XYZ file of N, CA and C in Angstrom:
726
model
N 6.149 84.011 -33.825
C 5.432 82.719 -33.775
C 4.238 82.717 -34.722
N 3.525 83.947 -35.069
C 2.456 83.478 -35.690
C 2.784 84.583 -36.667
N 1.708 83.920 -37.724
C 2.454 84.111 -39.384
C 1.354 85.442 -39.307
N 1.741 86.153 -40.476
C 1.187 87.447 -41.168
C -0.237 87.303 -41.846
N -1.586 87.842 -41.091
C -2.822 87.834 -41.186
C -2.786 87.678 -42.616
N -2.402 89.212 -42.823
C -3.171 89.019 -44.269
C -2.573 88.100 -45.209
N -1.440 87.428 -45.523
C -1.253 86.213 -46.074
C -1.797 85.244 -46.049
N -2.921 85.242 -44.813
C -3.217 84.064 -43.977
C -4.764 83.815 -44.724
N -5.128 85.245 -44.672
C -6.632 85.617 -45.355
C -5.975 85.193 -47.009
N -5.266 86.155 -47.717
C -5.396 85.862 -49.285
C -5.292 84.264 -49.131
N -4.614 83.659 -48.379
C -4.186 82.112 -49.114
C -5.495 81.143 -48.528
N -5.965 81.598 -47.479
C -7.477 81.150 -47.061
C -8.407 81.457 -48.321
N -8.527 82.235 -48.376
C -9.658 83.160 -49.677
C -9.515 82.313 -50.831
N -8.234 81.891 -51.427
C -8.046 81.554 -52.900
C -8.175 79.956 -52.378
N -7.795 79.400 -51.531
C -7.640 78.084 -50.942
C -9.403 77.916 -51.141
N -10.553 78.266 -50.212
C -11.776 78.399 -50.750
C -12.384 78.265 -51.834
N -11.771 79.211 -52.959
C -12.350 79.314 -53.992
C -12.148 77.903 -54.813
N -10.837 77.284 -54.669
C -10.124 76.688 -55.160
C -11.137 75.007 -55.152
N -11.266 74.973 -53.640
C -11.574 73.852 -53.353
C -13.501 73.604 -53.830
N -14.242 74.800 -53.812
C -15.726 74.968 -53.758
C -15.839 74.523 -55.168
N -14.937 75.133 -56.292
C -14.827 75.277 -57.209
C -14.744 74.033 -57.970
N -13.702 73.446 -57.693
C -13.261 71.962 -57.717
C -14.183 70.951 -57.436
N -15.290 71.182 -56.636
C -16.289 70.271 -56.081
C -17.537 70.078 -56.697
N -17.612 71.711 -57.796
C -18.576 71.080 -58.240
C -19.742 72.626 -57.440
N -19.093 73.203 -56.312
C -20.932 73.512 -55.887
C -20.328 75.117 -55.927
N -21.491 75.678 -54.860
C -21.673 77.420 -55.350
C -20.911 78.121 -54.750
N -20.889 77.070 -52.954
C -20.708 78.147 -52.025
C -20.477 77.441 -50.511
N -20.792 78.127 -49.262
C -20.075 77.570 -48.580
C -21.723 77.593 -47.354
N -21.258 76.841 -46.350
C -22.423 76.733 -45.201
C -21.381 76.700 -44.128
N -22.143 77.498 -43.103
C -21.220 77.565 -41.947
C -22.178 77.636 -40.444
N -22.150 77.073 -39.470
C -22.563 77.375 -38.279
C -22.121 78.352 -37.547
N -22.608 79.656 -37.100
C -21.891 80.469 -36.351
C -22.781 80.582 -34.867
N -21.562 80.584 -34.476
C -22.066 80.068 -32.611
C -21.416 81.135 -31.815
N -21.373 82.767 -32.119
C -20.915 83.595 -31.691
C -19.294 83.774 -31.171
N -18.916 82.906 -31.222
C -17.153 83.081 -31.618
C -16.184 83.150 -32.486
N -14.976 83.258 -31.995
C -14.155 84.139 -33.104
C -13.925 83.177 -34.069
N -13.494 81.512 -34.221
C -13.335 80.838 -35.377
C -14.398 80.406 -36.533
N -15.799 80.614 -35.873
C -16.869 80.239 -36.587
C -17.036 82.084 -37.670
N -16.727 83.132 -37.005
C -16.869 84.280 -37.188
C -16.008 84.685 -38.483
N -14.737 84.076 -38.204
C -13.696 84.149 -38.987
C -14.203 83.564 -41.010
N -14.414 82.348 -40.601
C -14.768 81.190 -41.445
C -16.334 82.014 -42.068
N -16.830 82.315 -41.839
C -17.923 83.067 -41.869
C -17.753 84.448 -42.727
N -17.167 85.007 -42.490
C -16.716 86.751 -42.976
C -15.958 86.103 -44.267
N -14.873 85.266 -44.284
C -14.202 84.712 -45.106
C -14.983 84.353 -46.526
N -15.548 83.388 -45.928
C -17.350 82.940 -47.058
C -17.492 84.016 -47.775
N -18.189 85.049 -46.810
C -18.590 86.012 -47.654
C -17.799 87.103 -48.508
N -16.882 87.735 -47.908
C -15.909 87.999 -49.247
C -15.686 87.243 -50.688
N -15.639 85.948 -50.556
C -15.426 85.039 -51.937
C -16.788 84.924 -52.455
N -16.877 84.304 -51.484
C -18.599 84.172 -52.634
C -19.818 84.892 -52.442
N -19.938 85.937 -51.486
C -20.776 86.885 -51.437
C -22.044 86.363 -50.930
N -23.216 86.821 -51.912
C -24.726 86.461 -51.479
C -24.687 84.756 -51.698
N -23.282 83.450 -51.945
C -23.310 82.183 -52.261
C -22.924 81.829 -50.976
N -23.199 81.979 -50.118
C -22.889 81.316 -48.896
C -24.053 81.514 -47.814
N -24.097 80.754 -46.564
C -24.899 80.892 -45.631
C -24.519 80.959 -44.754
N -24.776 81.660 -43.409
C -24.193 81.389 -41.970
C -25.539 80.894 -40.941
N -25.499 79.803 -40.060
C -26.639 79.267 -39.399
C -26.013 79.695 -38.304
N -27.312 80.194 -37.484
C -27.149 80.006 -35.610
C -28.263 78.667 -35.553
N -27.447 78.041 -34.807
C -28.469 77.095 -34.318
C -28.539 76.733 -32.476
N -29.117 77.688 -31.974
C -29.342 77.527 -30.424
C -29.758 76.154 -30.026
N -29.355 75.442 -28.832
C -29.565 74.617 -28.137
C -29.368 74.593 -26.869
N -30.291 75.248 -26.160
C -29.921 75.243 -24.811
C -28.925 76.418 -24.756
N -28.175 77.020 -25.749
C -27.232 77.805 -25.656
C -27.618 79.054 -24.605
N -26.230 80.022 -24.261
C -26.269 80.920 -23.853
C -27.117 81.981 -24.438
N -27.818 82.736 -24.086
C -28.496 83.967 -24.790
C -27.499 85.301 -25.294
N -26.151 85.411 -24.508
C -25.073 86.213 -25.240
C -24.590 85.099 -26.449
N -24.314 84.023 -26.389
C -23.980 83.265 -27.434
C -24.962 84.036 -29.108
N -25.880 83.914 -28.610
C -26.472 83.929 -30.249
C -26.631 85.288 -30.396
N -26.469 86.293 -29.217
C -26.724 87.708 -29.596
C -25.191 87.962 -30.332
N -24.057 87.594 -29.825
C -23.225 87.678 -30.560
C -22.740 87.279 -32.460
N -23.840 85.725 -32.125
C -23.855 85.616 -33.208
C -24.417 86.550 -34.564
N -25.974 86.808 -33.854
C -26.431 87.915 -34.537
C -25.870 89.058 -34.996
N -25.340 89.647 -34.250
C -24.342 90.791 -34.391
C -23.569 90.403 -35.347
N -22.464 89.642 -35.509
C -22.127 88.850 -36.502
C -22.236 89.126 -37.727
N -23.771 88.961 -38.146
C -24.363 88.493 -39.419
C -24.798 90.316 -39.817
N -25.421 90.437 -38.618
C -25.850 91.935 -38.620
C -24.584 93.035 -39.520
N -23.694 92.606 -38.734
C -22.187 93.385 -38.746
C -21.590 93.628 -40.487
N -21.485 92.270 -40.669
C -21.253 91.940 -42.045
C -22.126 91.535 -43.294
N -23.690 91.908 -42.740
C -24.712 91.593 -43.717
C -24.462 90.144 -44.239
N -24.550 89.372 -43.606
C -23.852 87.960 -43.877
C -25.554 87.196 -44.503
N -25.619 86.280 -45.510
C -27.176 86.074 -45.529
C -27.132 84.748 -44.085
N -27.969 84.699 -43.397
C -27.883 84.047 -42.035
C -29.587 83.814 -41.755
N -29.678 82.444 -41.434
C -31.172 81.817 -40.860
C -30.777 81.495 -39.796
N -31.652 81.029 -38.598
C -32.234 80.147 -37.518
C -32.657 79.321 -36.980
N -31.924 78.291 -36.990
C -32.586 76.974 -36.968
C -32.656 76.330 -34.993
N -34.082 76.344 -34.859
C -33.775 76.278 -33.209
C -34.220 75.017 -33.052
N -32.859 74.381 -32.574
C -32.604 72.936 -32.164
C -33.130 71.998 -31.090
N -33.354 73.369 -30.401
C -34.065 72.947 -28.682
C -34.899 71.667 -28.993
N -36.023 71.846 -29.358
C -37.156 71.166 -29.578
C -36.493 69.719 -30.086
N -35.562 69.463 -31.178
C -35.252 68.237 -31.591
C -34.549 67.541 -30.899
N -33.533 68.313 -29.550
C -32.976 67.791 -28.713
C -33.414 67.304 -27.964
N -34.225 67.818 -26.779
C -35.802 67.243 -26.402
C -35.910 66.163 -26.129
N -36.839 66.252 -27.929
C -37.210 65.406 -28.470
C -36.898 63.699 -28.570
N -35.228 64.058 -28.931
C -34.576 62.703 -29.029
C -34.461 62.177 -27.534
N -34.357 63.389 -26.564
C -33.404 62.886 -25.182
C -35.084 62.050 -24.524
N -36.473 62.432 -25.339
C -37.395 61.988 -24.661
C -37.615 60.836 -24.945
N -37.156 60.392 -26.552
C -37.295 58.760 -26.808
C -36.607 57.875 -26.521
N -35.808 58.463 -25.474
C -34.777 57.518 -25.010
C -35.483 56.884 -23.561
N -34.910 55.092 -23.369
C -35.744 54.818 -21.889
C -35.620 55.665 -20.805
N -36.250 55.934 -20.622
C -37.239 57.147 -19.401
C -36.115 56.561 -18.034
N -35.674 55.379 -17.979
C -34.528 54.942 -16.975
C -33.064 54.893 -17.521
N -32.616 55.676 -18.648
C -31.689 55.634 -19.069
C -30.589 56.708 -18.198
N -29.480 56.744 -17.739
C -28.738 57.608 -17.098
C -27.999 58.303 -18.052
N -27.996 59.091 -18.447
C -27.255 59.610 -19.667
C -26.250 60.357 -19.271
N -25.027 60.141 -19.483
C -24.013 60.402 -18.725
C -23.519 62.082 -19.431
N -23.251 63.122 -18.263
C -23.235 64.638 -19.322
C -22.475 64.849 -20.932
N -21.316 64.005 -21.048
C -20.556 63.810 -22.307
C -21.168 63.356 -23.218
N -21.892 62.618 -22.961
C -22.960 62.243 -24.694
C -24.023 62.873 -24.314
N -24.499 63.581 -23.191
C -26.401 64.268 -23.667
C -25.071 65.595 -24.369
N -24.626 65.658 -23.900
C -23.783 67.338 -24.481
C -23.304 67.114 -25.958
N -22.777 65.951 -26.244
C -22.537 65.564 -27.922
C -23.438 65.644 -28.714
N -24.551 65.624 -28.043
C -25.889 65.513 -29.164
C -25.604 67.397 -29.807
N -25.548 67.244 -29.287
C -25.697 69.346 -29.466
C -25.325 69.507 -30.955
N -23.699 69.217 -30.957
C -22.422 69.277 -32.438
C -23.175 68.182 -33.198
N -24.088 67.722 -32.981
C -24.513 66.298 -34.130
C -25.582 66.707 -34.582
N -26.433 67.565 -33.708
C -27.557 67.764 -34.717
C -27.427 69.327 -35.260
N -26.293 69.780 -35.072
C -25.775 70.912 -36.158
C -25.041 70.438 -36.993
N -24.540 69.814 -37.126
C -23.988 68.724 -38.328
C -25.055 68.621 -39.100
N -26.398 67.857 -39.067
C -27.291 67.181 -39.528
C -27.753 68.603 -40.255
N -28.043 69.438 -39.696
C -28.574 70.558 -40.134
C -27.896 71.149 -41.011
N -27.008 71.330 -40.888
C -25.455 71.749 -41.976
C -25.619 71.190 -42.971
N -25.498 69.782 -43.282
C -25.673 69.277 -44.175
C -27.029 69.173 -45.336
N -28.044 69.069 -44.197
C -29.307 69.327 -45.008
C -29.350 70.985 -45.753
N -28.731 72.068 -45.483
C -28.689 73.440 -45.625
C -27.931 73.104 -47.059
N -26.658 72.279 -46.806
C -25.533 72.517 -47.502
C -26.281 71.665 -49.007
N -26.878 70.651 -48.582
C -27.217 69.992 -49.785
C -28.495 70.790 -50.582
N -29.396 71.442 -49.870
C -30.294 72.229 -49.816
C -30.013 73.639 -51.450
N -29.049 73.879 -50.485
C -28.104 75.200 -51.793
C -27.031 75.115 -52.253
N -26.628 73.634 -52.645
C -25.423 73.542 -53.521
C -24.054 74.083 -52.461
N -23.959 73.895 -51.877
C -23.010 74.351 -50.943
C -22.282 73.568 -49.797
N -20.848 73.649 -49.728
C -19.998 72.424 -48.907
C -20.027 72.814 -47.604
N -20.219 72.042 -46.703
C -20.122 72.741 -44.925
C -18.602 73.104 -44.963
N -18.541 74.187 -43.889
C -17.073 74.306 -43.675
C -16.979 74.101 -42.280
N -16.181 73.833 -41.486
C -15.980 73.518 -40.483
C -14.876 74.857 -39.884
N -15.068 74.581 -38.514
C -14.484 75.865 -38.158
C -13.267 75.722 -37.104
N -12.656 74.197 -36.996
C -11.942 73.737 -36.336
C -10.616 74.588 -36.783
N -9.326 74.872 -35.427
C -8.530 75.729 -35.838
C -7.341 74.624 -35.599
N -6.006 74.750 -35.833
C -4.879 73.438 -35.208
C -4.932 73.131 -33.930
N -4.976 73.416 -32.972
C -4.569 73.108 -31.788
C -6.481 72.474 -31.662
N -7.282 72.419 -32.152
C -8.728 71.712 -31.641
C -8.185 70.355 -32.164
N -8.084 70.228 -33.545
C -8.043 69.474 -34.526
C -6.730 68.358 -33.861
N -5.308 68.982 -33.590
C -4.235 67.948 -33.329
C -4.669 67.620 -31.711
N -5.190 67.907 -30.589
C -5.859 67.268 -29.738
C -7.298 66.803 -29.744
N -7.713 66.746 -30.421
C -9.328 66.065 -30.862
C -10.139 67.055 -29.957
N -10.229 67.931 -30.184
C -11.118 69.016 -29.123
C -12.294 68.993 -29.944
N -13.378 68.423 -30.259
C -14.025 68.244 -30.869
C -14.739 66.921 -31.316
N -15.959 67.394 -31.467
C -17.089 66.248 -31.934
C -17.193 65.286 -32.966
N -16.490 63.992 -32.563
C -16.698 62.791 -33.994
C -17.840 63.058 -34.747
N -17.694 63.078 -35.249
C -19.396 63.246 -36.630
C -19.860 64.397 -35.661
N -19.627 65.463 -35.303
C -20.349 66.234 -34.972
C -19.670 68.132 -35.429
N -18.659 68.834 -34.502
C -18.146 69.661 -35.621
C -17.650 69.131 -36.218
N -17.061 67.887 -35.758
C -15.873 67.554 -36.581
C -16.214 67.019 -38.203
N -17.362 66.759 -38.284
C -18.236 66.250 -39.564
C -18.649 67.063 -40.210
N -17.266 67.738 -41.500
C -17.163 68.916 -42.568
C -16.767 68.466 -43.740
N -16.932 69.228 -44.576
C -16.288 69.186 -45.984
C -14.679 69.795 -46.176
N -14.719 71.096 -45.157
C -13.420 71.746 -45.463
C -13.302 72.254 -44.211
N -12.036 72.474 -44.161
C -11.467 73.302 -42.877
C -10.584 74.358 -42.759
N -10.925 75.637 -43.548
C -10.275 76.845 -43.498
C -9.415 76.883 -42.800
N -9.642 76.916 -41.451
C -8.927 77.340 -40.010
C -7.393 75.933 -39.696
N -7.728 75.344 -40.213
C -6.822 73.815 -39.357
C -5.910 74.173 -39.680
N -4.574 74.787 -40.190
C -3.199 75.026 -40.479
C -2.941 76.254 -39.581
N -4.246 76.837 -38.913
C -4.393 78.393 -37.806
C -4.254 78.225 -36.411
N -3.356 78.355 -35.657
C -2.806 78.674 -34.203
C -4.052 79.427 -33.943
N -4.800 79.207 -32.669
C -5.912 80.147 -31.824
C -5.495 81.742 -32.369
N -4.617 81.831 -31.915
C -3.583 83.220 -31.641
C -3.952 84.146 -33.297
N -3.569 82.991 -34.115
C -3.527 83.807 -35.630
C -5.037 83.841 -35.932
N -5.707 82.877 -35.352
C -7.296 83.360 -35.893
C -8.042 84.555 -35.571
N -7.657 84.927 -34.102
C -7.345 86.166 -33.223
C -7.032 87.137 -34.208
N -5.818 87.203 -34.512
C -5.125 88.372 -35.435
C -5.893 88.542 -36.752
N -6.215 87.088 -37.637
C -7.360 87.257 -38.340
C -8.679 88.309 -38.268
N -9.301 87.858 -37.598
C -10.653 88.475 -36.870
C -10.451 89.672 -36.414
N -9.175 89.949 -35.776
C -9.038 91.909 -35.842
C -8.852 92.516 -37.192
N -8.219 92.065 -38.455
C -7.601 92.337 -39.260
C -9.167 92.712 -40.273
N -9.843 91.628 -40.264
C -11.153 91.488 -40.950
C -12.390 92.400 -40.308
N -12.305 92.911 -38.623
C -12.972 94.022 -38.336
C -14.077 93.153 -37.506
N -13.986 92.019 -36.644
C -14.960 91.106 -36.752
C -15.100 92.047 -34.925
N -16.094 92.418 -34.704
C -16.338 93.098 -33.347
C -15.697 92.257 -32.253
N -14.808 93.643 -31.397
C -14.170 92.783 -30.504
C -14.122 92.170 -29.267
N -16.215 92.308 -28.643
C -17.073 91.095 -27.726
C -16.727 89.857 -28.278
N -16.494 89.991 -29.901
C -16.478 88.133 -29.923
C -15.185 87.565 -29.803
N -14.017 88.683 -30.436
C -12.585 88.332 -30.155
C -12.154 88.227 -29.542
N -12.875 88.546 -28.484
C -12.171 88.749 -26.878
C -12.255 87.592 -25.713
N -14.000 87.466 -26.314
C -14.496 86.630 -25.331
C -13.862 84.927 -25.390
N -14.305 84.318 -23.644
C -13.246 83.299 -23.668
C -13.728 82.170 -24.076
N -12.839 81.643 -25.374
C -13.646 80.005 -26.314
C -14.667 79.621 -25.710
N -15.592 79.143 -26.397
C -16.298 77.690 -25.475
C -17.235 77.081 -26.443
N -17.216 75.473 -26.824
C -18.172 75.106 -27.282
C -19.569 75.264 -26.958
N -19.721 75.732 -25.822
C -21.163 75.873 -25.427
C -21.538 74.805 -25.070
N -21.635 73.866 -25.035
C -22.305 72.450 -24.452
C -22.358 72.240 -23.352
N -22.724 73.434 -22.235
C -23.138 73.530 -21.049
C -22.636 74.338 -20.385
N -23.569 75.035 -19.630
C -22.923 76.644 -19.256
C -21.897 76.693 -18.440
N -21.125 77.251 -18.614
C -19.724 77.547 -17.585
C -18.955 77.386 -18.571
N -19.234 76.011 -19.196
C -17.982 75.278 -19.833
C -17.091 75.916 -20.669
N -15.531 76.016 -20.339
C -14.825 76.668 -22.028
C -13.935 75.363 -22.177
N -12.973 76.124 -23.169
C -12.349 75.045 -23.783
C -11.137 75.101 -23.171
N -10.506 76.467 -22.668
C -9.571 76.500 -21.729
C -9.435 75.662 -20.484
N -10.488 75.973 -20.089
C -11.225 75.524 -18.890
C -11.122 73.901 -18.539
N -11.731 73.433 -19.656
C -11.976 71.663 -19.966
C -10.290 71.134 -20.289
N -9.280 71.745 -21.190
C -8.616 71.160 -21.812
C -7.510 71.443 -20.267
N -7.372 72.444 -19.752
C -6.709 73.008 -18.308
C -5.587 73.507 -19.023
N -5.472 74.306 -19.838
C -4.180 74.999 -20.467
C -4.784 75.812 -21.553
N -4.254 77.278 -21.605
C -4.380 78.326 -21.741
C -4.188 77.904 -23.639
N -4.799 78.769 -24.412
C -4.731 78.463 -26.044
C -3.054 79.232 -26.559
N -2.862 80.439 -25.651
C -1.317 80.506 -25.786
C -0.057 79.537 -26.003
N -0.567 78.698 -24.604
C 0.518 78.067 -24.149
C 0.532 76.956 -25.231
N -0.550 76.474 -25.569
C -1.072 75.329 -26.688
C -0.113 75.682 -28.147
N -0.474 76.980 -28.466
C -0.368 77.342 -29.593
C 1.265 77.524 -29.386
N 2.090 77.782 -28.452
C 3.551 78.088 -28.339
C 4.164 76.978 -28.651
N 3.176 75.536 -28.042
C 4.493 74.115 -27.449
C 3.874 73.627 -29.156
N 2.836 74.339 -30.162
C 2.512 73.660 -31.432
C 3.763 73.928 -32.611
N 3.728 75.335 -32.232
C 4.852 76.616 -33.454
C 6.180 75.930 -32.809
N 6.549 76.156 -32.130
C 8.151 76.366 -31.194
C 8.290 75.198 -30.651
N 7.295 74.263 -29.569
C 8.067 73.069 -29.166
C 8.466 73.730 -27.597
N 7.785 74.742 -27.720
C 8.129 74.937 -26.208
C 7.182 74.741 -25.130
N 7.556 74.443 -24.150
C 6.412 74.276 -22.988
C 6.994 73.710 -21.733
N 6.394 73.226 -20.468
C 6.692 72.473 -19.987
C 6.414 71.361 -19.713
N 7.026 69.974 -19.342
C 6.443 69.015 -19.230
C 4.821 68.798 -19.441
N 3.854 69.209 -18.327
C 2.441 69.115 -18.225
C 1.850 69.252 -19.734
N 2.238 70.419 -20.353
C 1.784 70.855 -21.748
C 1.945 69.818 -22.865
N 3.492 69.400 -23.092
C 4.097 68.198 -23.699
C 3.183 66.421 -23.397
N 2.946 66.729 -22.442
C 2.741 65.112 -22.140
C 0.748 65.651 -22.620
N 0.431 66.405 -21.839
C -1.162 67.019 -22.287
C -1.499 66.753 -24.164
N -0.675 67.676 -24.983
C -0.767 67.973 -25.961
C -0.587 66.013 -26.681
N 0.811 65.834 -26.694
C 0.888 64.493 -27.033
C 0.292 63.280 -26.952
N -0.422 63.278 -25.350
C -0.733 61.876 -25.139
C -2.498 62.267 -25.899
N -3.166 63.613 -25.779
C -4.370 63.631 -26.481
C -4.241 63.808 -27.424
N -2.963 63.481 -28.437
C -2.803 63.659 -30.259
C -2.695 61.988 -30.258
N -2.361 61.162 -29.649
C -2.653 59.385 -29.658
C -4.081 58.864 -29.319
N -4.680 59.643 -28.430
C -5.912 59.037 -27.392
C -6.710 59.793 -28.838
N -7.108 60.283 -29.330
C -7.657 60.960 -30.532
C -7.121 60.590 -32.029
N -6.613 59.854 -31.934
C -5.814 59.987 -33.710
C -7.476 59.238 -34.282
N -8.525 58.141 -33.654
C -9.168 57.937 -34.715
C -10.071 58.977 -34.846
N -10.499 59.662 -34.640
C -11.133 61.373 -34.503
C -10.735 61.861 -36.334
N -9.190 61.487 -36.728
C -8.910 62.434 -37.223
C -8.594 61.413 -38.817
N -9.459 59.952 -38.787
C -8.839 59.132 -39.659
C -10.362 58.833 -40.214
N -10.076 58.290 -41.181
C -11.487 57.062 -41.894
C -11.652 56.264 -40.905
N -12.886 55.619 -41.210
C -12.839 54.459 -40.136
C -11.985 53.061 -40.384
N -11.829 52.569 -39.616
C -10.992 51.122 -40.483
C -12.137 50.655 -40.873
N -11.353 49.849 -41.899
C -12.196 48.563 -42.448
C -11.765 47.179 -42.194
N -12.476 46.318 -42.262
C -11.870 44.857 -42.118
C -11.708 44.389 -43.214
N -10.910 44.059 -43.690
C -10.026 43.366 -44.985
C -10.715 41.901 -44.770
N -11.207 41.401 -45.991
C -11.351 39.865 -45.602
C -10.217 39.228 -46.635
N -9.681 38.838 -46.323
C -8.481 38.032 -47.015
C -7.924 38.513 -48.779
């Protein structure tokens, strides 16, 4: 079911070069949030373009293993890596909002992926450099992810990558295996994973994606959130005037 790492890396690697190259800029910007796809996308960077890339932690409320992992990370692979702590701007915004506003947990938690976006971009424009996004297939064909928020990239290494092969990636590349191991989660509020939220295992996801196999629950799961999401994954419309 899942294809051969290191093919996966050379055609990632030259795919990179290809596209940075093409654009015009140096290098690449990446958010790393102590897991294995941001980790991946990250190590990747730096092989191609070396000291031309950046990796950001940007804490918000996050877990405190979250960013130690991340650290490690950067530590691991001498990655060049800053700090940008978000707390304060989150706050911030949630304080200028009416003081009687009920803010329902799904949008105070969206703010999180939006103002690492914002930051990404200011980094990316900052040093000549395209955000990459760290979305893998199975986030991307069910919209597991933030409109303008991860989902708001320049490129997406990972999106043609089954969970499973990013996995095999990240052992292959040496990426420590607290982060390979440990179980997904956007972080946008403690407990939360992605297993957890979506209620089906990244196996089973990644089997009914390759093969078509599954059972019902998975099929109707996977499908009906590849319709309820398709504008996630489009331009916006426009209105045509005559």
């Amino acid at each position: 079911m899942y294809r051969d790492p290191e093919v996966i890396v050379e055609r990632i690697e030259s795919w990179l070069k290809e596209q940075i190259v093409a654009a015009g800029a140096k290098g690449g910007v990446v958010g790393i949030s102590g897991g294995v796809d941001s980790a991946v996308v990250a190590v990747l960077l730096k092989r191609v373009f070396g000291g031309n890339m950046l990796s950001v932690i940007m804490p918000c409320e996050s877990l405190h293993s979250d960013v130690e992992h991340a650290e490690l990370l950067a530590r691991t692979f001498k990655l060049p890596c800053i700090t940008v702590d978000l707390g304060p701007a989150f706050k911030g915004l949630l304080s200028a909002l009416p003081s009687d506003m009920n803010i329902i947990p799904v949008a105070r938690a969206n703010i999180k992926p939006r103002l690492r976006m914002t930051t990404l971009y200011l980094l990316g424009q900052q040093h000549g450099y395209l955000v990459c996004g760290t979305g893998n297939k199975v986030e991307i064909t069910v919209g597991y992810f933030t409109k303008y928020g991860d989902g708001g990239v320049d490129l997406l290494p990972l999106g043609d990558l089954l969970k499973g092969e990013v996995r095999n990636v990240a052992k292959l590349l040496g990426v420590p295996e607290e982060i390979v191991n440990k179980a997904p989660s956007a972080g946008l509020w403690e407990g939360q994973t992605d297993e957890g939220e979506m209620g089906f295992t990244y196996d089973a996801l990644d089997r009914y994606l390759a093969l078509g196999e599954g059972d019902e629950r998975v099929a109707k799961f996977v499908e009906g959130a590849r319709r309820r999401t398709e504008h996630k994954r489009l331009p916006p419309p426009i209105c045509q005037i005559g």
